[in-house]
Amino acid sequence: MSSLDTTAISRPRIPDPISGYRLENLVGMGGMGEVHKAVQLSLGRTVAVKLLNPELAKDGAFVARFEKEAAALAALSHPNIVAIVDKGKTDTTYYLVMEFIDGPSLREQVRSPLLTPKEALRMMMEICRGVEYAHNRGVIHRDLKPENILFDHQAGGLAKVTDFGLASFLDDANSRFNLTSTHVSMGTLSYMAPEQRVDAKNADKRADIFSLGVILYELLTGEVPLGTFDPPSKTKPGIDPRLDAIVARCLKPDPADRYSTVAELMADLEPLAPVLTSQPPQPLTRVQRIKVGARRVVRTVAQVVMTLVVLAALGVLGVAYLRSGEKRPPMVPGAALTGELGADMVRTLPGRLAKGTERKYLEVGEGPDSVSFLTTGRPVTTEGKALVFPGLEMSNQSRVGRAVADVVDMEGDIALLKADVLADGSPLTPTARLHTVLYGPPPDPQVALMLVGSTGRYVAFIQEGSGAPLRLEWALGERRGTMLGQASPTGVAHLEMEVDAEGVLRAFVGTGKDRRAVGEPLIIGRDWQKQFGEVPRSAVGCIEGTCRVEGLSYSVKQAPATATTSTVAELTPRPPAAPKPVAKAPPPAKKPPAKAPPPKKKGR
């Protein structure tokens, strides 16, 4: 289920048939069995099928351990943990079905000569998020090592923790899966905490923190810390010396001297790590770089020519601007759009509002109702059916604007948010041209479709006017990250975010036959609205340039009590059906006129 397609055995095999799945290639082998790349026939998607060795399937202890891994995965739903799809039994063995991860393992990343300390810290933060989530759900991994960390290429290199076969549960309700006896060592020796080597049953979450320390040291130096070892900064040049104390605390022999939680470890790593996204930004393709470069050259030449024409008339203004202007630094879009932007103002657009017992929705643009928006930051205007953030004209204007639909009580299990958006550059006013000459071109404009909850909790779907990758960004407490997709379309883009009853959020761009998924699904979990701190509201935002949002609609629906999933398409408001014409009764049939009796013959 990892890049073992190229690093381990990859030979076709005719296995025992598993109903509903077609096994294609053997991609890995281990002490307990095999892992196959397979196709789930009902959905046509690629999955990984883990088969227990048929001989071990006869041993109750190994079957219980196999069941234990399924129970651990079923209890966890996180972007940095491999998800379970199904489990079952054949005539000869047991199997687990998991999501298929198409990237390398951490072991291969450690061996890469291109691995930098910053990239190592980015990976480490993602691994820690997955482990911290598992700990909060009462699951201790107990076998963390590079082989059990995989990277999902389709999600932009997202790190995922796998192989919970040795996990233990803190909840007594799961004691039937507690297979470890007292004074028994289980795990991989080089990554095991000292107390786990003696008594694995009583090892707690701090044993996982010791393993994380070993992994961090190996990521930074390429070596495993055995015996007496040198600090990372002394072993390899270019490593921040502040990491020495973090690694040393993780590797303390006494558990009481280590970090008590993974959250504490992440708090110390966070200031040293690069941008905290769930995967590294994907570089532009060669064609995209050429296009961006050509646009910048043409734009710069035009700006210089126009600046020379007006420079004499702007002498005094230029001096004042030179003293007060400053180069605009880039920003993290989601955090900027949901931060403190000043006092709210109210803007109103025509639309439709409906709050039934089963479905609630709002539509903006036309209709008998008025939809209010709380706007802040940059000024927001209305043009017909659209919300518009005009271009920046002065250097002291706010670069960020936000408009939140002032409609509450939108509770529901299933949601659909959609709109047509456009991000474009600001008009080239004389002051804007001068700012460009002095400080370079401004950052590219960005427009966002958002669900926002309490302060700092949001999911944002972001389009960049320059054609950079579409971006799904989220911050839901400890769960935060960024997922990059295909290049932003030029001109108007139709964006959608939908959430099903299981709390799986998907982002789409385009309509009809051109509708495409952006990145991988974001699993928030059931009762997903609670992750926002309060019932989320629909919102739009703009950074730099000119942004236009039209056709905005947001719908929520309660899932049927007997259903586990629902179709988001049902949320789209439909016009009321036209009344059927009442059939008219046919006119009464006319009776034929009575025939007159024949005339009597006269006698002669």
Coordinates of C-alpha atoms in Angstrom, one line a residue:
M1 CA 0.0 0.0 0.0
S2 CA 3.0 2.3 -0.2
S3 CA 5.6 2.7 -2.9
L4 CA 6.5 -0.9 -2.3
D5 CA 5.5 -1.3 -6.0
T6 CA 9.0 -0.3 -6.7
T7 CA 10.9 -1.2 -3.5
A8 CA 9.5 -4.6 -2.7
I9 CA 8.1 -7.6 -4.5
S10 CA 5.8 -6.7 -7.3
R11 CA 4.6 -9.8 -9.0
P12 CA 1.1 -10.8 -10.0
R13 CA -0.5 -13.5 -7.9
I14 CA -3.8 -15.4 -8.1
P15 CA -5.0 -15.3 -4.5
D16 CA -8.0 -16.7 -2.8
P17 CA -11.1 -14.9 -4.2
I18 CA -12.4 -12.0 -2.0
S19 CA -15.9 -11.0 -2.8
G20 CA -16.2 -7.4 -4.2
Y21 CA -12.4 -6.9 -4.8
R22 CA -10.0 -7.8 -7.6
L23 CA -6.4 -8.2 -6.4
E24 CA -3.9 -6.9 -8.9
N25 CA -0.4 -6.9 -7.6
L26 CA 1.5 -8.1 -4.5
V27 CA 3.2 -4.9 -3.2
G28 CA 4.5 -6.0 0.2
M29 CA 5.1 -8.9 2.5
G30 CA 5.6 -9.0 6.3
G31 CA 5.6 -11.4 9.2
M32 CA 1.8 -11.6 9.4
G33 CA 1.0 -11.8 5.7
E34 CA 0.8 -9.9 2.4
V35 CA -0.4 -6.5 1.1
H36 CA -2.0 -6.3 -2.4
K37 CA -3.0 -3.5 -4.6
A38 CA -6.6 -4.1 -5.5
V39 CA -9.7 -2.6 -7.0
Q40 CA -13.0 -2.2 -5.1
L41 CA -15.4 -3.4 -7.7
S42 CA -18.5 -1.5 -6.4
L43 CA -16.8 1.9 -6.7
G44 CA -14.0 1.2 -9.1
R45 CA -11.4 2.7 -6.8
T46 CA -7.9 1.5 -5.9
V47 CA -7.5 0.1 -2.4
A48 CA -4.9 -1.9 -0.4
V49 CA -5.9 -5.4 0.8
K50 CA -4.0 -6.9 3.7
L51 CA -4.2 -10.7 3.9
L52 CA -3.3 -12.6 7.1
N53 CA -1.0 -15.6 6.4
P54 CA -3.3 -18.7 6.0
E55 CA -1.1 -20.6 8.5
L56 CA -1.3 -17.8 11.1
A57 CA -5.1 -17.6 10.5
K58 CA -5.3 -20.9 12.3
D59 CA -3.7 -19.3 15.4
G60 CA -6.2 -17.4 17.6
A61 CA -3.6 -15.0 18.9
F62 CA -2.7 -13.8 15.5
V63 CA -6.3 -13.5 14.4
A64 CA -6.9 -11.4 17.5
R65 CA -4.0 -9.2 16.7
F66 CA -5.3 -8.8 13.1
E67 CA -8.8 -7.9 14.5
K68 CA -7.0 -5.4 16.8
E69 CA -5.5 -3.5 14.0
A70 CA -9.0 -3.2 12.4
A71 CA -10.4 -2.0 15.6
A72 CA -7.7 0.6 16.0
L73 CA -8.2 2.0 12.5
A74 CA -11.9 2.0 12.8
A75 CA -11.6 4.2 15.9
L76 CA -9.5 6.8 14.0
S77 CA -10.4 9.2 11.2
H78 CA -7.6 11.7 10.5
P79 CA -5.8 13.0 7.4
N80 CA -2.5 11.8 8.8
I81 CA -3.7 8.2 9.5
V82 CA -4.4 5.5 6.9
A83 CA -8.2 4.9 6.7
I84 CA -9.8 1.5 6.9
V85 CA -12.4 0.6 4.3
D86 CA -13.5 -2.9 5.1
K87 CA -12.6 -6.2 6.8
G88 CA -13.7 -9.7 6.3
K89 CA -12.9 -13.4 6.2
T90 CA -12.5 -15.9 3.3
D91 CA -12.5 -19.7 3.5
T92 CA -8.8 -19.7 4.4
T93 CA -7.8 -16.4 6.0
Y94 CA -8.8 -12.9 7.2
Y95 CA -8.4 -9.6 5.3
L96 CA -8.4 -5.8 5.9
V97 CA -9.1 -3.3 3.2
M98 CA -7.5 0.1 3.6
E99 CA -7.0 3.2 1.4
F100 CA -4.1 2.7 -1.1
I101 CA -1.2 5.1 -0.5
D102 CA 0.8 5.5 -3.7
G103 CA 3.9 7.2 -2.3
P104 CA 7.1 6.1 -0.6
S105 CA 7.6 5.2 3.0
L106 CA 9.5 7.4 5.4
R107 CA 12.4 4.9 5.2
E108 CA 12.9 5.9 1.6
Q109 CA 12.7 9.6 2.4
V110 CA 15.4 9.2 5.1
R111 CA 17.7 7.8 2.5
S112 CA 17.1 10.6 0.0
P113 CA 20.1 13.0 -0.3
L114 CA 17.6 15.8 -1.1
L115 CA 16.0 15.8 2.3
T116 CA 16.6 19.1 4.1
P117 CA 16.1 19.9 7.8
K118 CA 13.1 22.1 6.9
E119 CA 11.4 19.3 4.9
A120 CA 12.2 16.9 7.8
L121 CA 10.4 19.2 10.3
R122 CA 7.4 19.5 7.9
M123 CA 7.1 15.7 7.8
M124 CA 7.6 15.4 11.5
M125 CA 4.7 17.9 12.2
E126 CA 2.4 15.8 10.1
I127 CA 3.4 12.6 11.8
C128 CA 2.9 14.2 15.2
R129 CA -0.6 15.4 14.3
G130 CA -1.7 11.8 13.4
V131 CA -0.1 10.3 16.6
E132 CA -1.6 13.1 18.8
Y133 CA -5.1 12.4 17.3
A134 CA -4.7 8.7 18.0
H135 CA -3.6 9.4 21.6
N136 CA -6.6 11.6 22.1
R137 CA -8.9 8.7 20.9
G138 CA -7.2 6.3 23.4
V139 CA -5.0 4.5 20.9
I140 CA -1.2 4.0 21.5
H141 CA 0.7 2.9 18.4
R142 CA 3.7 1.1 20.1
D143 CA 5.4 0.4 16.7
L144 CA 6.3 3.8 15.2
K145 CA 9.1 3.6 12.8
P146 CA 9.9 4.9 9.2
E147 CA 8.5 1.8 7.6
N148 CA 5.1 2.5 9.1
I149 CA 4.9 6.1 7.8
L150 CA 3.7 6.4 4.2
F151 CA 3.4 9.5 1.9
D152 CA 0.3 10.1 -0.3
H153 CA 1.4 11.5 -3.6
Q154 CA -2.2 12.3 -4.7
A155 CA -2.6 14.4 -1.6
G156 CA 0.6 16.4 -2.3
G157 CA 2.9 14.2 -0.2
L158 CA 0.8 14.0 2.9
A159 CA 2.3 11.8 5.7
K160 CA 0.1 9.0 7.0
V161 CA 0.7 6.7 9.9
T162 CA -0.2 3.0 9.3
D163 CA 0.2 -0.5 10.8
F164 CA -1.6 -0.4 14.2
G165 CA -1.2 -4.1 14.7
L166 CA 0.6 -3.6 18.0
A167 CA -1.6 -0.8 19.3
S168 CA -3.0 -0.7 22.8
F169 CA -6.2 0.9 23.9
L170 CA -6.6 3.1 27.0
D171 CA -10.3 2.4 27.1
D172 CA -11.2 -0.7 29.2
A173 CA -14.0 -1.3 26.7
N174 CA -11.4 -2.5 24.3
S175 CA -9.6 -4.8 26.7
R176 CA -10.5 -7.8 24.5
F177 CA -7.8 -6.5 22.1
N178 CA -5.2 -6.1 24.8
L179 CA -3.0 -8.9 23.6
T180 CA 0.2 -8.0 25.4
S181 CA 1.1 -9.9 28.5
T182 CA 2.9 -8.3 31.4
H183 CA 6.7 -8.2 31.1
V184 CA 6.6 -8.9 27.4
S185 CA 8.5 -6.8 24.9
M186 CA 6.7 -5.9 21.6
G187 CA 7.8 -3.5 18.8
T188 CA 11.0 -2.7 16.9
L189 CA 14.0 -2.6 19.1
S190 CA 15.8 0.5 17.7
Y191 CA 12.6 2.6 18.1
M192 CA 11.3 1.2 21.4
A193 CA 11.4 3.2 24.7
P194 CA 13.4 1.5 27.5
E195 CA 10.2 0.8 29.5
Q196 CA 8.5 -0.8 26.5
R197 CA 11.4 -3.2 26.0
V198 CA 10.8 -4.5 29.5
D199 CA 7.0 -4.3 29.9
A200 CA 5.1 -3.4 26.7
K201 CA 1.7 -3.8 28.4
N202 CA 2.2 -0.9 30.8
A203 CA 3.9 1.4 28.3
D204 CA 1.8 4.6 27.8
K205 CA 1.8 7.4 25.2
R206 CA 5.2 8.5 26.3
A207 CA 6.6 5.4 24.7
D208 CA 5.3 6.7 21.3
I209 CA 7.0 10.1 22.1
F210 CA 10.3 8.2 22.6
S211 CA 9.8 6.6 19.1
L212 CA 9.0 10.0 17.6
G213 CA 12.3 11.3 19.1
V214 CA 14.2 8.5 17.3
I215 CA 12.4 9.2 14.0
L216 CA 13.2 13.0 14.4
Y217 CA 16.9 12.3 15.0
E218 CA 17.1 10.0 12.1
L219 CA 15.3 12.4 9.8
L220 CA 17.8 15.2 10.7
T221 CA 21.0 13.2 10.7
G222 CA 20.3 10.0 8.7
E223 CA 21.4 7.9 11.8
V224 CA 19.6 6.1 14.6
P225 CA 20.6 7.4 18.1
L226 CA 22.1 4.3 19.8
G227 CA 23.9 4.3 23.1
T228 CA 25.8 7.6 23.6
F229 CA 25.1 9.9 20.6
D230 CA 25.9 13.4 19.6
P231 CA 23.3 16.1 19.3
P232 CA 21.8 16.6 15.8
S233 CA 23.5 20.0 15.3
K234 CA 26.9 18.4 16.1
T235 CA 26.3 15.5 13.8
K236 CA 25.2 17.3 10.7
P237 CA 25.9 21.0 9.7
G238 CA 22.9 23.3 9.0
I239 CA 20.7 21.9 11.8
D240 CA 19.2 24.5 14.2
P241 CA 20.8 23.9 17.6
R242 CA 17.4 24.5 19.3
L243 CA 16.5 21.0 18.0
D244 CA 19.1 19.4 20.2
A245 CA 17.1 20.0 23.4
I246 CA 13.8 18.8 21.8
V247 CA 15.4 15.5 20.6
A248 CA 17.1 15.0 24.0
R249 CA 13.9 15.5 25.9
C250 CA 12.1 13.0 23.7
L251 CA 14.8 10.4 24.3
K252 CA 15.0 10.6 28.1
P253 CA 15.3 7.1 29.6
D254 CA 12.8 8.0 32.3
P255 CA 9.2 8.6 30.9
A256 CA 8.6 11.3 33.5
D257 CA 11.3 13.4 32.0
R258 CA 9.9 13.3 28.4
Y259 CA 7.1 15.4 26.9
S260 CA 3.9 14.3 28.6
T261 CA 1.9 14.7 25.3
V262 CA 2.6 15.0 21.6
A263 CA 0.9 18.4 21.7
E264 CA 3.8 19.7 23.9
L265 CA 6.3 18.3 21.4
M266 CA 4.5 20.0 18.5
A267 CA 4.5 23.3 20.4
D268 CA 8.3 23.3 20.6
L269 CA 8.7 22.2 17.0
E270 CA 6.2 24.6 15.5
P271 CA 8.4 27.8 15.7
L272 CA 11.2 25.9 13.9
A273 CA 9.1 24.2 11.2
P274 CA 8.3 25.8 7.8
V275 CA 4.7 26.7 6.8
L276 CA 2.4 24.3 8.7
T277 CA 0.5 22.8 5.8
S278 CA -0.4 19.2 5.4
Q279 CA 1.9 18.9 2.4
P280 CA 4.7 21.0 0.8
P281 CA 3.6 23.5 -1.9
Q282 CA 3.7 21.9 -5.3
P283 CA 6.0 23.7 -7.8
L284 CA 4.5 25.2 -11.0
T285 CA 5.1 23.2 -14.2
R286 CA 7.5 24.5 -16.8
V287 CA 4.6 25.8 -18.9
Q288 CA 3.1 27.6 -15.9
R289 CA 6.4 29.2 -15.0
I290 CA 6.9 30.4 -18.6
K291 CA 3.3 31.9 -18.6
V292 CA 3.8 33.6 -15.3
G293 CA 7.2 35.0 -16.3
A294 CA 5.9 36.3 -19.6
R295 CA 3.0 38.0 -17.9
R296 CA 5.3 39.7 -15.4
V297 CA 7.7 40.9 -18.2
V298 CA 4.8 42.4 -20.2
R299 CA 3.3 43.9 -17.1
T300 CA 6.6 45.4 -15.9
V301 CA 7.4 46.9 -19.3
A302 CA 4.0 48.5 -19.6
Q303 CA 4.2 49.8 -16.0
V304 CA 7.6 51.4 -16.6
V305 CA 6.5 53.1 -19.8
M306 CA 3.4 54.5 -18.2
T307 CA 5.3 55.5 -15.1
L308 CA 7.7 57.6 -17.1
V309 CA 4.8 59.6 -18.6
V310 CA 3.3 60.5 -15.2
L311 CA 6.5 60.7 -13.1
A312 CA 6.9 64.5 -13.5
A313 CA 3.4 65.2 -12.3
L314 CA 3.8 62.8 -9.3
G315 CA 7.1 64.2 -7.9
V316 CA 5.7 65.4 -4.6
L317 CA 3.3 62.4 -4.3
G318 CA 6.2 60.1 -5.1
V319 CA 8.4 61.5 -2.3
A320 CA 5.6 61.1 0.2
Y321 CA 4.8 57.6 -1.0
L322 CA 8.4 56.6 -0.8
R323 CA 8.5 57.5 2.8
S324 CA 5.2 55.7 3.8
G325 CA 5.1 52.8 1.3
E326 CA 6.2 49.3 2.0
K327 CA 6.6 46.0 0.2
R328 CA 3.6 43.8 0.6
P329 CA 4.6 40.4 2.2
P330 CA 2.8 37.2 1.2
M331 CA 0.4 35.7 3.7
V332 CA -1.4 32.4 4.5
P333 CA -4.8 32.9 2.9
G334 CA -7.1 31.1 5.3
A335 CA -5.5 32.6 8.4
A336 CA -5.5 36.1 6.9
L337 CA -9.2 35.9 5.8
T338 CA -10.4 34.7 9.2
G339 CA -8.3 36.9 11.4
E340 CA -9.2 40.2 13.1
L341 CA -9.9 42.7 10.3
G342 CA -11.8 45.5 12.2
A343 CA -15.4 46.4 12.8
D344 CA -18.2 44.8 10.8
M345 CA -20.5 46.6 8.3
V346 CA -23.7 45.3 6.9
R347 CA -24.4 44.8 3.2
T348 CA -27.7 43.4 1.8
L349 CA -28.5 41.5 -1.3
P350 CA -31.8 40.1 -2.6
G351 CA -32.1 36.3 -2.3
R352 CA -34.1 33.4 -0.9
L353 CA -34.1 32.0 2.6
A354 CA -35.8 28.8 3.7
K355 CA -35.6 27.1 7.1
G356 CA -37.7 24.0 7.1
T357 CA -37.5 21.1 9.5
E358 CA -35.5 19.0 7.1
R359 CA -33.7 21.4 4.8
K360 CA -32.5 24.9 5.1
Y361 CA -30.9 27.1 2.4
L362 CA -30.0 30.5 1.4
E363 CA -29.5 31.8 -2.2
V364 CA -28.0 35.2 -3.1
G365 CA -28.7 37.1 -6.2
E366 CA -32.5 37.2 -6.8
G367 CA -35.6 36.4 -4.8
P368 CA -38.2 37.9 -2.5
D369 CA -36.0 37.9 0.7
S370 CA -33.0 40.0 1.8
V371 CA -29.7 38.3 2.7
S372 CA -27.5 40.3 5.0
F373 CA -23.7 40.0 5.1
L374 CA -21.3 41.2 7.8
T375 CA -18.3 42.7 5.9
T376 CA -15.0 43.7 7.3
G377 CA -11.5 44.7 6.2
R378 CA -11.6 45.9 2.6
P379 CA -14.8 47.6 1.4
V380 CA -17.4 45.4 -0.3
T381 CA -19.9 46.7 -2.9
T382 CA -22.8 45.0 -4.7
E383 CA -23.2 44.9 -8.4
G384 CA -26.5 43.3 -9.4
K385 CA -26.4 39.8 -8.0
A386 CA -22.7 39.9 -7.1
L387 CA -20.6 40.8 -4.1
V388 CA -17.6 42.7 -5.3
F389 CA -14.3 43.6 -3.5
P390 CA -13.0 46.6 -5.6
G391 CA -9.3 46.9 -6.4
L392 CA -6.8 48.5 -4.0
E393 CA -6.0 52.1 -4.8
M394 CA -4.0 53.3 -1.8
S395 CA -1.1 51.6 0.0
N396 CA -2.7 52.0 3.4
Q397 CA -5.9 50.1 2.4
S398 CA -6.5 46.7 4.0
R399 CA -5.3 44.0 1.6
V400 CA -7.9 41.5 3.0
G401 CA -11.7 41.6 2.9
R402 CA -14.3 39.2 4.2
A403 CA -18.1 38.9 3.9
V404 CA -20.0 36.5 6.2
A405 CA -23.7 35.6 5.6
D406 CA -25.5 36.8 8.6
V407 CA -27.8 33.8 8.7
V408 CA -27.8 31.6 11.8
D409 CA -29.4 28.3 12.8
M410 CA -28.1 26.4 9.7
E411 CA -27.7 23.1 11.5
G412 CA -27.5 19.9 9.5
D413 CA -25.7 16.7 8.7
I414 CA -25.2 17.3 4.9
A415 CA -24.1 20.6 3.4
L416 CA -23.4 22.2 0.0
L417 CA -21.8 25.6 -0.6
K418 CA -21.2 26.9 -4.1
A419 CA -20.5 30.1 -6.1
D420 CA -19.0 31.5 -9.2
V421 CA -15.8 33.4 -8.4
L422 CA -13.3 35.6 -10.2
A423 CA -10.0 37.0 -8.9
D424 CA -8.3 39.7 -11.0
G425 CA -5.6 42.3 -10.6
S426 CA -6.3 45.8 -9.2
P427 CA -6.6 48.7 -11.7
L428 CA -3.3 50.4 -12.6
T429 CA -3.9 53.8 -10.9
P430 CA -0.9 56.2 -10.9
T431 CA -0.2 55.4 -7.2
A432 CA -0.3 51.7 -7.9
R433 CA 2.1 52.0 -10.8
L434 CA 4.5 54.0 -8.6
H435 CA 4.3 51.4 -5.8
T436 CA 5.1 48.7 -8.4
V437 CA 8.2 50.5 -9.6
L438 CA 9.5 51.1 -6.1
Y439 CA 8.6 47.7 -4.5
G440 CA 7.9 45.3 -7.3
P441 CA 4.5 43.8 -8.4
P442 CA 2.0 43.1 -5.7
P443 CA 1.1 39.5 -4.8
D444 CA -1.4 37.7 -7.0
P445 CA -5.1 38.2 -6.1
Q446 CA -6.9 35.4 -4.3
V447 CA -10.6 34.7 -3.8
A448 CA -12.1 32.2 -1.3
L449 CA -15.3 30.3 -0.6
M450 CA -15.4 29.6 3.1
L451 CA -17.2 27.9 6.0
V452 CA -16.4 29.8 9.2
G453 CA -17.1 29.0 12.8
S454 CA -15.8 30.4 16.1
T455 CA -12.5 32.5 16.0
G456 CA -9.8 30.6 14.1
R457 CA -11.9 27.7 12.9
Y458 CA -12.6 27.5 9.2
V459 CA -12.4 25.6 5.9
A460 CA -11.5 27.8 2.9
F461 CA -11.5 26.9 -0.8
I462 CA -9.1 29.3 -2.5
Q463 CA -8.6 30.3 -6.2
E464 CA -5.6 32.4 -7.2
G465 CA -5.9 34.6 -10.2
S466 CA -2.4 33.8 -11.5
G467 CA -3.3 30.2 -12.3
A468 CA -1.5 28.7 -9.3
P469 CA -2.9 25.5 -7.8
L470 CA -6.4 25.5 -6.2
R471 CA -6.0 25.3 -2.5
L472 CA -8.2 23.8 0.3
E473 CA -7.1 25.1 3.7
W474 CA -8.5 24.2 7.1
A475 CA -8.0 25.0 10.7
L476 CA -10.3 23.0 13.1
G477 CA -8.5 23.2 16.5
E478 CA -5.5 20.9 16.4
R479 CA -6.5 19.7 12.9
R480 CA -5.1 22.1 10.3
G481 CA -3.5 21.9 6.9
T482 CA -3.6 22.7 3.2
M483 CA -4.3 20.5 0.2
L484 CA -3.3 21.6 -3.3
G485 CA -5.1 20.6 -6.4
Q486 CA -4.9 21.4 -10.1
A487 CA -4.1 24.8 -11.6
S488 CA -6.8 27.5 -11.0
P489 CA -8.9 28.0 -14.2
T490 CA -8.6 31.4 -15.9
G491 CA -11.6 33.7 -15.7
V492 CA -14.7 32.8 -13.7
A493 CA -14.5 29.5 -11.8
H494 CA -17.4 27.6 -10.3
L495 CA -16.3 26.3 -6.8
E496 CA -18.2 23.9 -4.6
M497 CA -17.7 22.4 -1.1
E498 CA -19.9 19.5 -0.1
V499 CA -20.1 17.6 3.2
D500 CA -21.9 14.3 3.5
A501 CA -23.5 12.7 6.6
E502 CA -20.3 11.0 7.5
G503 CA -18.5 14.3 7.8
V504 CA -16.4 13.9 4.6
L505 CA -15.8 17.2 2.9
R506 CA -15.0 17.3 -0.9
A507 CA -14.1 20.3 -3.0
F508 CA -15.0 20.6 -6.7
V509 CA -14.3 23.0 -9.6
G510 CA -16.4 23.3 -12.7
T511 CA -19.9 22.2 -13.6
G512 CA -21.4 19.4 -15.6
K513 CA -19.0 17.2 -17.6
D514 CA -16.1 19.6 -16.5
R515 CA -16.7 19.1 -12.8
R516 CA -13.5 17.9 -11.2
A517 CA -12.6 16.9 -7.6
V518 CA -9.8 19.0 -6.0
G519 CA -7.4 17.0 -4.0
E520 CA -8.5 14.2 -1.7
P521 CA -11.6 14.2 0.6
L522 CA -11.1 15.9 4.0
I523 CA -12.5 13.7 6.7
I524 CA -13.9 15.9 9.5
G525 CA -16.1 13.2 11.1
R526 CA -19.7 12.9 12.1
D527 CA -21.2 15.9 14.0
W528 CA -18.8 17.8 11.8
Q529 CA -20.4 21.1 12.5
K530 CA -19.2 20.8 16.2
Q531 CA -15.6 20.9 14.9
F532 CA -16.2 24.6 14.0
G533 CA -16.9 25.5 17.6
E534 CA -20.3 26.9 16.6
V535 CA -22.7 26.3 13.7
P536 CA -20.6 27.3 10.6
R537 CA -21.7 30.1 8.3
S538 CA -21.0 30.6 4.7
A539 CA -18.5 33.3 3.8
V540 CA -16.4 34.7 0.9
G541 CA -13.1 36.5 1.1
C542 CA -10.6 38.4 -1.1
I543 CA -6.9 39.1 -0.8
E544 CA -5.3 41.7 -3.1
G545 CA -6.7 42.6 -6.6
T546 CA -10.4 42.6 -7.4
C547 CA -12.7 39.8 -6.4
R548 CA -16.2 39.0 -7.6
V549 CA -18.6 36.4 -6.1
E550 CA -21.9 35.6 -7.8
G551 CA -24.5 32.9 -7.5
L552 CA -23.6 32.1 -3.9
S553 CA -25.8 29.5 -2.2
Y554 CA -25.5 27.4 1.0
S555 CA -27.8 24.5 1.9
V556 CA -27.9 22.1 4.8
K557 CA -30.1 19.0 5.3
Q558 CA -30.7 16.5 8.1
A559 CA -29.7 13.0 7.1
P560 CA -32.5 10.4 7.4
A561 CA -32.3 8.5 10.7
T562 CA -31.8 5.2 8.8
A563 CA -29.2 6.4 6.3
T564 CA -25.5 6.5 6.9
T565 CA -24.8 8.7 3.8
S566 CA -26.8 11.0 1.7
T567 CA -26.5 12.7 -1.7
V568 CA -25.5 16.4 -1.5
A569 CA -27.3 17.0 -4.8
E570 CA -30.6 16.7 -2.9
L571 CA -29.7 20.0 -1.2
T572 CA -30.0 22.1 -4.4
P573 CA -33.2 24.1 -4.2
R574 CA -35.8 23.1 -6.9
P575 CA -38.5 25.4 -8.1
P576 CA -42.0 24.3 -7.0
A577 CA -43.7 22.0 -9.4
A578 CA -46.3 23.6 -11.6
P579 CA -49.9 22.5 -10.6
K580 CA -51.3 19.9 -12.8
P581 CA -54.3 21.1 -15.0
V582 CA -57.7 19.8 -13.8
A583 CA -59.3 17.7 -16.5
K584 CA -62.6 19.0 -17.6
A585 CA -65.6 16.7 -17.7
P586 CA -66.6 15.9 -21.3
P587 CA -69.8 17.6 -22.5
P588 CA -72.9 15.3 -22.4
A589 CA -73.5 13.4 -25.5
K590 CA -76.3 14.8 -27.6
K591 CA -79.3 12.5 -28.3
P592 CA -80.1 12.1 -31.9
P593 CA -83.4 13.8 -32.8
A594 CA -86.5 11.6 -32.8
K595 CA -87.6 10.6 -36.3
A596 CA -91.0 11.8 -37.4
P597 CA -93.5 9.1 -38.1
P598 CA -94.1 8.4 -41.8
P599 CA -97.0 10.2 -43.3
K600 CA -100.3 8.3 -43.6
K601 CA -101.3 7.3 -47.2
K602 CA -104.5 8.9 -48.4
G603 CA -107.1 6.7 -49.8
R604 CA -108.0 7.1 -53.5

